XYZ file of C-alpha atoms in Angstrom:
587
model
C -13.787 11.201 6.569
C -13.494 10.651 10.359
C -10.512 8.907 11.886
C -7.893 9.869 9.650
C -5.250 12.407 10.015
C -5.537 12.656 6.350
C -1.187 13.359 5.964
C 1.492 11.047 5.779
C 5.218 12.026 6.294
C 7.423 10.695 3.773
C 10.874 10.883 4.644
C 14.245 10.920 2.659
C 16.901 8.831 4.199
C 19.573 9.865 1.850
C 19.506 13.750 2.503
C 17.903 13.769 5.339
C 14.915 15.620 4.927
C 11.149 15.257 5.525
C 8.060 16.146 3.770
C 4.357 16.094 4.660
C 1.816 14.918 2.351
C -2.073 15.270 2.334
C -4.491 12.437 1.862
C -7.982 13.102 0.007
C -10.693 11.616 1.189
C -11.309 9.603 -1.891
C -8.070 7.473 -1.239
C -8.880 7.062 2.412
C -12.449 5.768 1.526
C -11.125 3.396 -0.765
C -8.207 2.057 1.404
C -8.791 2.947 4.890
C -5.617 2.966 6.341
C -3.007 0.315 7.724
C -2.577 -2.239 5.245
C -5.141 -0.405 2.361
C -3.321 3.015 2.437
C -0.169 1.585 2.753
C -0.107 -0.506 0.068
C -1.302 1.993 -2.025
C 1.873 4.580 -1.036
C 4.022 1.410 -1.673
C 2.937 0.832 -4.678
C 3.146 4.673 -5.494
C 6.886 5.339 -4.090
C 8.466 1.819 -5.208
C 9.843 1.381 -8.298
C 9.181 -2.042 -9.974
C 12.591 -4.038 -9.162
C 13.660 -2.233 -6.236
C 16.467 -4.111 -4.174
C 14.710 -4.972 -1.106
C 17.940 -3.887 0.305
C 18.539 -1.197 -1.785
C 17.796 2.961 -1.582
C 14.399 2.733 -4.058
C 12.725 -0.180 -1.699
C 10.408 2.021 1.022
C 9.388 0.786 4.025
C 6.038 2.326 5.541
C 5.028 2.399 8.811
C 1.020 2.824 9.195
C -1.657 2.661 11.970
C -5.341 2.470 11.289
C -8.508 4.810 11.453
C -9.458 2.562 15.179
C -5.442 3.729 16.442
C -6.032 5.238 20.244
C -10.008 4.949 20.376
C -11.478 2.749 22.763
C -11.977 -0.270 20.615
C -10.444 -3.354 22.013
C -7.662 -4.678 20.235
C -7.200 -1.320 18.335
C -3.450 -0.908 19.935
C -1.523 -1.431 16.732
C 0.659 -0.726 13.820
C 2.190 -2.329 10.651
C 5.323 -2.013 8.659
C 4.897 -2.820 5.005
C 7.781 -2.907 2.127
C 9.376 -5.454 -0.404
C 10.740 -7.995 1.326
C 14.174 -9.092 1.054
C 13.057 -12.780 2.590
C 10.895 -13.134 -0.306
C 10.989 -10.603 -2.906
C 7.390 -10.384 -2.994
C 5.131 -8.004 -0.730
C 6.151 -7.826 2.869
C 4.254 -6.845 5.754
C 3.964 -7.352 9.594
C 2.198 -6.332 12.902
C 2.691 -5.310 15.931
C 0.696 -4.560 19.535
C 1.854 -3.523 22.665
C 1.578 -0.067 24.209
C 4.000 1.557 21.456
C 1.177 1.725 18.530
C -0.481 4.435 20.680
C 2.440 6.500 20.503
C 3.193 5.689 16.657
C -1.085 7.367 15.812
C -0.011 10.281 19.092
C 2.702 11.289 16.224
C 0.199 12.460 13.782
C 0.303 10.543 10.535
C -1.792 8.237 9.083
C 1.673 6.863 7.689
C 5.335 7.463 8.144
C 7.251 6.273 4.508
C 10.533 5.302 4.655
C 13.091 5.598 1.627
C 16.855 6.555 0.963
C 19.867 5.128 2.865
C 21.330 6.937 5.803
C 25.324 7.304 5.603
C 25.401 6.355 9.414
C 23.383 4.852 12.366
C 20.495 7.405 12.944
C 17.833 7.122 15.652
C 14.458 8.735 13.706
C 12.557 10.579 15.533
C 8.829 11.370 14.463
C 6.714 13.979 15.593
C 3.163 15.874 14.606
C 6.210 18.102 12.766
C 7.536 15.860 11.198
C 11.109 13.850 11.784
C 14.226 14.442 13.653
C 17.469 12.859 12.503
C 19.474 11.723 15.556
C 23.284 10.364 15.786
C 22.898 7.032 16.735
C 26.783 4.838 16.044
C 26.762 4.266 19.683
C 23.814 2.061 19.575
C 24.648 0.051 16.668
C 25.193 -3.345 17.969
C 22.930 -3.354 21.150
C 20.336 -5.950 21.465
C 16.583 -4.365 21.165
C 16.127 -4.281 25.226
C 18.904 -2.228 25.370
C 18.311 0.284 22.120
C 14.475 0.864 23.570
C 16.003 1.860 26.859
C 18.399 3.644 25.405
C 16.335 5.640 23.315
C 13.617 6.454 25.530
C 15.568 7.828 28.369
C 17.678 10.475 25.313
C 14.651 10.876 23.053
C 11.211 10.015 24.562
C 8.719 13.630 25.221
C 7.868 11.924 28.580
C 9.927 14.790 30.630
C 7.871 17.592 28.859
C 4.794 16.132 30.215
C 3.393 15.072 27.094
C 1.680 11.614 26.441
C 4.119 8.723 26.184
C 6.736 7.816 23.904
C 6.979 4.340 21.993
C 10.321 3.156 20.568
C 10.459 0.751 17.452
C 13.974 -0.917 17.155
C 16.370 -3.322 15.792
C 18.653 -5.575 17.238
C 22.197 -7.202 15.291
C 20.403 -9.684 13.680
C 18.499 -6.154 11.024
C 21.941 -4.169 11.849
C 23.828 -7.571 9.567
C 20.863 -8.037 7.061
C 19.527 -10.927 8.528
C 16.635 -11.945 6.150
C 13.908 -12.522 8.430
C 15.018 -10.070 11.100
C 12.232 -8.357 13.116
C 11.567 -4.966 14.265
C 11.230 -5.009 18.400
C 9.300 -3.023 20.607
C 7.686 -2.976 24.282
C 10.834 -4.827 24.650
C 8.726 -8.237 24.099
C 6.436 -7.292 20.851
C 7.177 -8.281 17.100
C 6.603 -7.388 13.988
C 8.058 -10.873 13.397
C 7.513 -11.627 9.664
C 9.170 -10.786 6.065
C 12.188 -9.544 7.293
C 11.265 -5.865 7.788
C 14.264 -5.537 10.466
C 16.818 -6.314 7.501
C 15.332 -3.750 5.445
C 15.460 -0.645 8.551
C 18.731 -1.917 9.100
C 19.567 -1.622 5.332
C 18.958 2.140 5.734
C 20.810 2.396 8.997
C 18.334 3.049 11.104
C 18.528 1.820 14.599
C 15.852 2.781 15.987
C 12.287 5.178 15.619
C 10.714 6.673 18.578
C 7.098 8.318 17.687
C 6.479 11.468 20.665
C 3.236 13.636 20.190
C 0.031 14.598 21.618
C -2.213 14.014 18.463
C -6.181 13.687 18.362
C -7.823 11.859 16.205
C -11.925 12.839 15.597
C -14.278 10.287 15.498
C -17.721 9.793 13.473
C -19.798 8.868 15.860
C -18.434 8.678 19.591
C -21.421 7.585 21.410
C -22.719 4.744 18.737
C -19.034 3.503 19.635
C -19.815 3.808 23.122
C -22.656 1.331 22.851
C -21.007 -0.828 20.569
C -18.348 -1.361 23.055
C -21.026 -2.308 25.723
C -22.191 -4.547 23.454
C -18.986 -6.603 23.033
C -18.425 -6.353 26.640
C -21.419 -8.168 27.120
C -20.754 -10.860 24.679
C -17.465 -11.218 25.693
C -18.167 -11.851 29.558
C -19.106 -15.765 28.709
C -16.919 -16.462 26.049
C -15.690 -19.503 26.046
C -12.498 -18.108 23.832
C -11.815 -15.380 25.542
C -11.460 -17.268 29.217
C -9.401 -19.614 27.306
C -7.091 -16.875 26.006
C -7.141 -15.419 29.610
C -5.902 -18.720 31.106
C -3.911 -20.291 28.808
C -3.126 -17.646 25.952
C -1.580 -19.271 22.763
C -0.415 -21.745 23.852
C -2.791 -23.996 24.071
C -2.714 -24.645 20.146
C -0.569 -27.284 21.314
C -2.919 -29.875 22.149
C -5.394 -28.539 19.323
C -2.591 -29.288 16.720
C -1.142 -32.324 18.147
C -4.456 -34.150 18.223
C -5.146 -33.323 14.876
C -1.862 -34.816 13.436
C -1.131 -31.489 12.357
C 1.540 -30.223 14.812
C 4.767 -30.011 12.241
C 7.207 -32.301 14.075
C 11.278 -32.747 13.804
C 11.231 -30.793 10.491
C 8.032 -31.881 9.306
C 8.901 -35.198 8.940
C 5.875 -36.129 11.592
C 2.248 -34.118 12.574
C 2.630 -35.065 16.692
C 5.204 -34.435 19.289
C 6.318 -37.123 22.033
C 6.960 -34.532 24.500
C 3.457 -32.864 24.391
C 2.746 -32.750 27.934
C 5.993 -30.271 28.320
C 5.509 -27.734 26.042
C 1.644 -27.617 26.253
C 0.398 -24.805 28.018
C -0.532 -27.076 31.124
C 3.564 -27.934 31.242
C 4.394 -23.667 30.368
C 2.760 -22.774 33.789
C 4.020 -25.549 35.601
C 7.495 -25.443 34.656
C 7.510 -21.109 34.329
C 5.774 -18.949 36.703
C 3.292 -16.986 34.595
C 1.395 -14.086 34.853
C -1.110 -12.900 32.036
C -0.411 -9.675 30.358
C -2.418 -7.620 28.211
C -1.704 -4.929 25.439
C -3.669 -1.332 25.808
C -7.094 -1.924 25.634
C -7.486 -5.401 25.271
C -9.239 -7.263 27.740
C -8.380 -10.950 26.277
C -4.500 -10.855 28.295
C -3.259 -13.562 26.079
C 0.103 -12.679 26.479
C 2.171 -14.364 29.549
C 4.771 -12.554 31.069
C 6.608 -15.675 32.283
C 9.428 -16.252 34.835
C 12.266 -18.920 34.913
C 12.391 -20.336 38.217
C 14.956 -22.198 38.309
C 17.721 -24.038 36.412
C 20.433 -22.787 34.092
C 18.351 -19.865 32.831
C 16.879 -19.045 36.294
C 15.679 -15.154 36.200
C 15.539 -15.087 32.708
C 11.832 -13.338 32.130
C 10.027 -12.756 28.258
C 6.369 -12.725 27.239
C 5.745 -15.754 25.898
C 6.642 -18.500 24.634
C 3.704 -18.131 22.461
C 2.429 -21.532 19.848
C 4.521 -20.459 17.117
C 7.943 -19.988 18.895
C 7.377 -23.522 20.844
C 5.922 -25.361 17.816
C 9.031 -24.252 16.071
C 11.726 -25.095 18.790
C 9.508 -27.774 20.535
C 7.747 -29.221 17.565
C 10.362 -28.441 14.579
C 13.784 -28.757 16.417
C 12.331 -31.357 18.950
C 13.552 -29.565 22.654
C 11.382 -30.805 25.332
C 11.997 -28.458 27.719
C 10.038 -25.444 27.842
C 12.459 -23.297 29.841
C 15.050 -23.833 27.085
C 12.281 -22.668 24.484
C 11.618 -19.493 26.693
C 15.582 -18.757 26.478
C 15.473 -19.354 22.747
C 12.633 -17.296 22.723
C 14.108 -14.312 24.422
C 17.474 -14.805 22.567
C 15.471 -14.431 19.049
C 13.986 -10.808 20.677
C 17.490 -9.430 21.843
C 18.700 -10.198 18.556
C 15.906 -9.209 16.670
C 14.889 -12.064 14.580
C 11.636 -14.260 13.385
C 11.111 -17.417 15.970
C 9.263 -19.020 13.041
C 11.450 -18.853 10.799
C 14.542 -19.047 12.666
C 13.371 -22.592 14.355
C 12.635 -23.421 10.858
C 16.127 -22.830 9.442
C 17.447 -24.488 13.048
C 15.752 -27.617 12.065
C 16.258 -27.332 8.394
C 20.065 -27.729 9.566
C 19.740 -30.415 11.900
C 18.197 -32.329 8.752
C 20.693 -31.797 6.576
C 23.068 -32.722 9.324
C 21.040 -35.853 9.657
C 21.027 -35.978 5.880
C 24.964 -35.617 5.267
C 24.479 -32.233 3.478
C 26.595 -30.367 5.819
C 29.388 -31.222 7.847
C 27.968 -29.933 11.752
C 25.884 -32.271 12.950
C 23.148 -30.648 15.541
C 21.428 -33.541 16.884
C 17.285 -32.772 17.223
C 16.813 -31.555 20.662
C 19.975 -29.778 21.206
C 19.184 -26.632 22.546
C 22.615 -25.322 23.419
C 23.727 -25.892 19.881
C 21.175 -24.018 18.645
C 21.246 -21.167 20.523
C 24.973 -21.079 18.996
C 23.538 -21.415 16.005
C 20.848 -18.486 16.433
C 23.701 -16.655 17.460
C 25.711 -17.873 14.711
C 23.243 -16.381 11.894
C 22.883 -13.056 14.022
C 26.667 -11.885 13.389
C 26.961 -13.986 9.637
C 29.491 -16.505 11.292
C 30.024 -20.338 9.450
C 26.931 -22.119 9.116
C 24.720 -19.263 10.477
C 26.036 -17.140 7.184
C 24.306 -19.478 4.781
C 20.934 -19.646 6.993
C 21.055 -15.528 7.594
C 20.436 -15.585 3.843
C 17.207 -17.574 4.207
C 15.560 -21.010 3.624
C 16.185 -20.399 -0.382
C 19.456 -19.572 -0.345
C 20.235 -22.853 2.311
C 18.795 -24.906 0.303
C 20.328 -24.032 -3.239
C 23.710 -24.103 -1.334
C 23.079 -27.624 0.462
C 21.259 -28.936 -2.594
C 18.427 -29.828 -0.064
C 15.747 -27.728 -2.602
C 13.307 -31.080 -2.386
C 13.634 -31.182 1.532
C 13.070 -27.538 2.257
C 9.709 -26.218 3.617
C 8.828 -22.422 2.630
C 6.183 -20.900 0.321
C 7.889 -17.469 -1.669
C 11.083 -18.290 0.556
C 9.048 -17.551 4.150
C 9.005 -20.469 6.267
C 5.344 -21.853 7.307
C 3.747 -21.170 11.021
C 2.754 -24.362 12.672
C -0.183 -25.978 10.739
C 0.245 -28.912 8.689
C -1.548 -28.036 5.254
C -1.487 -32.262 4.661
C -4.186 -32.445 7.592
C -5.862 -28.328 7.228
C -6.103 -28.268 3.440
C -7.555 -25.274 3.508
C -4.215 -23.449 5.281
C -2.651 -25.094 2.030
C -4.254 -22.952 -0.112
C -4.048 -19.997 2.451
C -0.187 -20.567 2.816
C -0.398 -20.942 -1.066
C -1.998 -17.670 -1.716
C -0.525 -15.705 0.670
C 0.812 -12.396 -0.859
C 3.840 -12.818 1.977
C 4.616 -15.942 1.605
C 3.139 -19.084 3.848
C 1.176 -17.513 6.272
C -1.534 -18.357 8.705
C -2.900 -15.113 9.852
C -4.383 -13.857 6.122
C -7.396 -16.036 6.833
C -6.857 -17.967 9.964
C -8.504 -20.427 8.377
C -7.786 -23.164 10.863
C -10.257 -21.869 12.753
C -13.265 -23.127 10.413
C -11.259 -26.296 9.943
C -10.986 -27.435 13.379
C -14.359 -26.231 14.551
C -16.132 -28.533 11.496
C -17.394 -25.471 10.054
C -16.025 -27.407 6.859
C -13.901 -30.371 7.438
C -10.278 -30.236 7.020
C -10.334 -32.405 4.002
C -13.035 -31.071 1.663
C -12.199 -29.533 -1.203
C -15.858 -28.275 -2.564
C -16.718 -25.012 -1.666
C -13.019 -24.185 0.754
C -11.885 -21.401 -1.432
C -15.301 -19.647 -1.755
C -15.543 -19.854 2.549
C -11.628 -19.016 2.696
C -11.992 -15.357 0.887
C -14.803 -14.948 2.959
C -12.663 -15.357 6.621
C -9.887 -13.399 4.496
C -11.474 -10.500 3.477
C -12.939 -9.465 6.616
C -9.475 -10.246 7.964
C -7.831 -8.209 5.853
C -10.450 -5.161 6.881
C -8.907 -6.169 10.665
C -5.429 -4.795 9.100
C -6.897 -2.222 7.618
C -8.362 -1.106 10.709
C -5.710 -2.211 11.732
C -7.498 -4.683 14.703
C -6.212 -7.750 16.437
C -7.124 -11.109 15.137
C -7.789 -12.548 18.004
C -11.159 -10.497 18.227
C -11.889 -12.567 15.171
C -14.954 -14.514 17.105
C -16.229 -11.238 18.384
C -16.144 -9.041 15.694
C -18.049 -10.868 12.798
C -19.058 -8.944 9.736
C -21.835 -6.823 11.009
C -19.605 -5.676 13.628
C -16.975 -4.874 11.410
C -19.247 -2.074 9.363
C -19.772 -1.187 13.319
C -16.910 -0.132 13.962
C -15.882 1.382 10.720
C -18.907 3.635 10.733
C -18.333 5.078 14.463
C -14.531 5.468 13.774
C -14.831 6.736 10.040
C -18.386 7.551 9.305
C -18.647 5.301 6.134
C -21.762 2.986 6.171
C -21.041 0.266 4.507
C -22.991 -3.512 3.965
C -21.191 -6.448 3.733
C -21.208 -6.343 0.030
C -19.406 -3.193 0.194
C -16.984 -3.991 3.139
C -15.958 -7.361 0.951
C -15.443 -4.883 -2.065
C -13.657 -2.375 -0.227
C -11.669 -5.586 1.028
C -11.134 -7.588 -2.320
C -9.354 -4.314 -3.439
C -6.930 -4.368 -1.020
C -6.114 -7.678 -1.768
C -5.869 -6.919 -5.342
C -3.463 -3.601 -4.915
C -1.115 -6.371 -3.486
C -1.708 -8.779 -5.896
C -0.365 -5.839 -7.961
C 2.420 -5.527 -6.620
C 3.249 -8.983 -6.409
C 2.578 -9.587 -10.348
C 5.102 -6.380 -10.797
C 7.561 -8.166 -9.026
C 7.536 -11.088 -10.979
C 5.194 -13.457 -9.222
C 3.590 -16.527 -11.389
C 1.506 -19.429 -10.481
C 4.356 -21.249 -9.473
C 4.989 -19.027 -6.768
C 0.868 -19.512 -5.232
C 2.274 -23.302 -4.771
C 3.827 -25.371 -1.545
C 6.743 -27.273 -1.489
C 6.661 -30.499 -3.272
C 7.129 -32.906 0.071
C 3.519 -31.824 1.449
C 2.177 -33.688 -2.045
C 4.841 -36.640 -1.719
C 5.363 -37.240 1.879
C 2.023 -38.553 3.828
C 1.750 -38.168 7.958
C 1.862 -41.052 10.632
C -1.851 -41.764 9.594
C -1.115 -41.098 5.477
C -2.491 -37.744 5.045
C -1.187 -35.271 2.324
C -2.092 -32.534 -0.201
C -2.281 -33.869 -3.291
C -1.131 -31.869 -6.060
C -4.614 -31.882 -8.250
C -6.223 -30.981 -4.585
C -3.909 -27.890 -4.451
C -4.716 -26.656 -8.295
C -8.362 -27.277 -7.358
C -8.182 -25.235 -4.234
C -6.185 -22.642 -6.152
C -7.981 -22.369 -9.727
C -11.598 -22.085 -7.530
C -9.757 -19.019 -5.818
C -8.572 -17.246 -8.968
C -12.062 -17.759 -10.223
C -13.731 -16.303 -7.428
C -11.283 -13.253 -7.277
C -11.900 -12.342 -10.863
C -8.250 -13.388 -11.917
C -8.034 -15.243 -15.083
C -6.499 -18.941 -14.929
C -2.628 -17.883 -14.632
C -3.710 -15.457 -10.586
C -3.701 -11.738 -12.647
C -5.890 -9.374 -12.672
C -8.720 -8.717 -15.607
């Protein structure tokens, strides 16, 4: 097997010591690596049970077989562990320039488990890791750990090829559920509360130094392959867009559809639209596109505040799902304040989905009477307080810091509250997209857009948004070549220009297996079912692959919903076509 460095360093926390491991080739052909290989090591080192919090949970960081070759979008990593927002299987993603320096290390994976007895920066290296002091850094924000770091720890001095820091900021130092690990100062592995868990173990920060190669199959079938997509990609339609506009212009997409969740998704369109779009980002910010390391889409924006209270303030971004959150969910109209809540949530270190969730989740049960703070929708001073507020565990922001579940068991607002396995939704309505209600259903993480992206079919009227017939058997088809993308581990917004034949492309030049699409969807389906696995060991049931009882209760301006027979439909057709029997396990 090409591609691989065919080792991963598992490392003990507790007694500080390291150990590399070899990989065979048989795992590595059956997993690949980032999300295949990882799961597999998770589901090797974990014990069933393990306190996400707790010494037994590991947490794995992985890169892929396409880490520093030239394929586009291939400047990535992933963290995987049990998550302490859900309980169930966690996992995240990050780009940026760091992933290069996380493969330059030298592991296909770097496994986490233990608990330090102080704040340690970990340093990894081709020879394995370095245990640094670190209890002057706890309580910086990320910006200021990465600096930090980088100018005591980074290999850059010794001429070597550069260093990448992975960090996290108060909001994983106090256990924050759905806090986020930072890096590139502006890039998030944003989801399942991985930050909580690192900061569980102490850990402030990891910088990855090394020089490693990695050897690939075929290097000039790549070459081609990459003049191929160059080509295609030159008129693309998506990828200008992406260039001019970047994510956010979902907003219009979602808003016309009736499916941009709206003042705690109580409505599907937003009276401010022509703020917050991307048209009102670049006139109200001064933006500049920015790209990660070999990408040529830019979709990031590296944007400025010009003027006004936050004048000076600079962050990549806002991107759709931090302004449909604070624009859409908590109702603020201005885009600047969005971009300060925005860069607030990366300082601290914490989820912009789910913390403008839990923002507006408190402003309605303000509204409601549940809680004695009233934060008025729209209020974007009060909630930065408030994202403050759940950063350090202080009054109100205590309860939320514990997640959506917990808030709503303490508030007796269970009814009201929007989550799937305790994570908070991204911002597609599943009572317009019913096929995003069975992805944020089935979702081994918990409601979650990216497994399939499946709004993609549903807005193009490759199926229409309210069919039923024949949306699970096209769903696992968009989500098993997505999960070979984080396997890979590949961006998904290359989804339109790497279809399934270019898939097996780019796993045979990088790994030298030649596979069809029958056997990339088999290799795929497995990794799927290794976290199903771990899922079912954890306790998951049908009732868990279900979404929260207002989407089947409480139509949209223009009466859409979920129903719940449309749901068990959607979800029994899925088992089916997975090989589970009628309750989601495994035969």
């Amino acid at each position: 097997m090409y591609g691989f460095f065919k080792r991963y360093l598992l490392v003990d926390l507790t007694n500080r010591r390291s150990e590399i491991r070899q990989l065979n080739d048989n795992d590595l052909s059956q997993t690949l690596g980032g999300k295949g290989l990882a799961t597999r090591l998770l589901l090797q080192h974990n014990p069933a049970g393990a306190d996400p919090l707790g010494s037994d949970n590991h947490i794995i960081i992985a890169t892929g077989p396409a880490a520093t070759s030239p394929i586009f979008g291939s400047s990535r990593y992933g963290v995987f562990s049990r998550s302490p927002q859900t309980g169930f299987y966690g996992e995240s993603y990050s780009g940026g320039w760091t992933p290069e320096a996380v493969s330059r290390a030298g592991f296909d994976a770097v496994v986490l488990g233990g608990l330090a007895d102080q704040s340690l920066v970990l340093e990894i290296n081709p020879k394995g890791a370095v245990f640094h002091d670190a209890r002057d850094l706890w309580g910086l924000d990320t910006h200021q750990t990465e600096d930090a770091v980088m100018e005591r720890h980074a290999w850059v001095k010794k001429g070597v090829r550069r260093s990448g820091v992975i960090s996290i900021g108060p909001a994983g130092e106090n256990l924050v559920r759905f806090a986020v690990l930072e890096n590139d100062k502006w890039r998030s592995a944003g989801r399942t509360g991985m930050g909580a868990v690192l900061g569980s173990k102490h850990i402030k920060a990891l910088i990855f130094n090394g020089d490693a190669e990695r050897e690939w199959a075929d290097p000039e079938a790549m070459s081609v392959l990459l003049k191929e997509i160059k080509a295609v990609a030159k008129d693309h339609p998506g990828v200008a867009a992406y260039k001019k506009w970047g994510t956010p212009m979902t907003v219009d997409l979602m808003n016309a559809a009736g499916a941009f969740p709206t003042r705690y998704w109580t409505r599907g369109t937003v009276k401010h639209l022509d703020k917050i779009n991307a048209q009102g980002m670049q006139k109200s910010l001064k933006v500049k596109p920015i790209a990660c390391l070999k990408c040529f889409l830019a979709c990031g924006k590296k944007s400025t505040i010009p003027d006004g209270p936050h004048a000076g303030l600079q962050v990549v971004g806002p991107e759709y799902e931090t302004i449909y959150s604070f624009g859409g969910l908590c109702d603020i109209s201005s885009i600047q304040d969005i971009a300060m809540l925005n860069d607030l949530c990366d300082r601290l270190g914490m989820d912009t989905i789910s913390a403008g969730n839990l923002a507006a989740f408190a402003m309605e049960a303000g509204r409601r009477g549940r809680i004695k703070k009233n934060i008025p929708f729209g209020d974007s001073a009060q909630v930065a307080e408030l994202l403050k507020d759940i950063a350090y565990g202080r009054g109100l922001g205590e309860v939320l810091s514990q997640g959506i579940k917990h808030a709503a068991a303490q508030w007796g607002m269970e009814d009201v509250a929007v989550h799937v396995k305790g994570m908070e939704p991204p911002g597609y309505d599943p009572r317009v997209l019913k096929g995003i209600g069975l992805e944020y259903a089935i979702s081994d993480r918990g409601a979650c857009h990216l497994r399939a992206t499946f709004y993609k079919p549903e807005l193009s009227n490759m199926i229409p948004p309210s069919q039923i017939e024949g949306k699970a058997e096209m769903l696992i088809d968009f989500e098993d070549r997505h999960t070979l993308f984080d396997t890979m581990i590949l961006c998904r917004f290359y989804r339109d220009l790497y279809p399934w034949e270019i898939i097996g492309r780019i796993i045979h030049t990088t790994t030298g297996l030649e596979l069809d699409k029958d056997g990339l969807k088999k290799m795929a389906g497995g990794v799927t079912a290794n976290a199903r696995r771990f899922n079912l060991r954890e306790g998951l049931t049908p009732q868990d692959d279900a979404l929260p009882k207002r989407m089947h209760t409480e139509p949209l301006e223009k009466g859409q919903i979920i129903t719940e027979a449309e749901l068990k439909r959607l979800r029994s057709d899925y088992y089916r076509l997975r090989g589970w029997d009628s309750q989601g396990r495994l035969e």
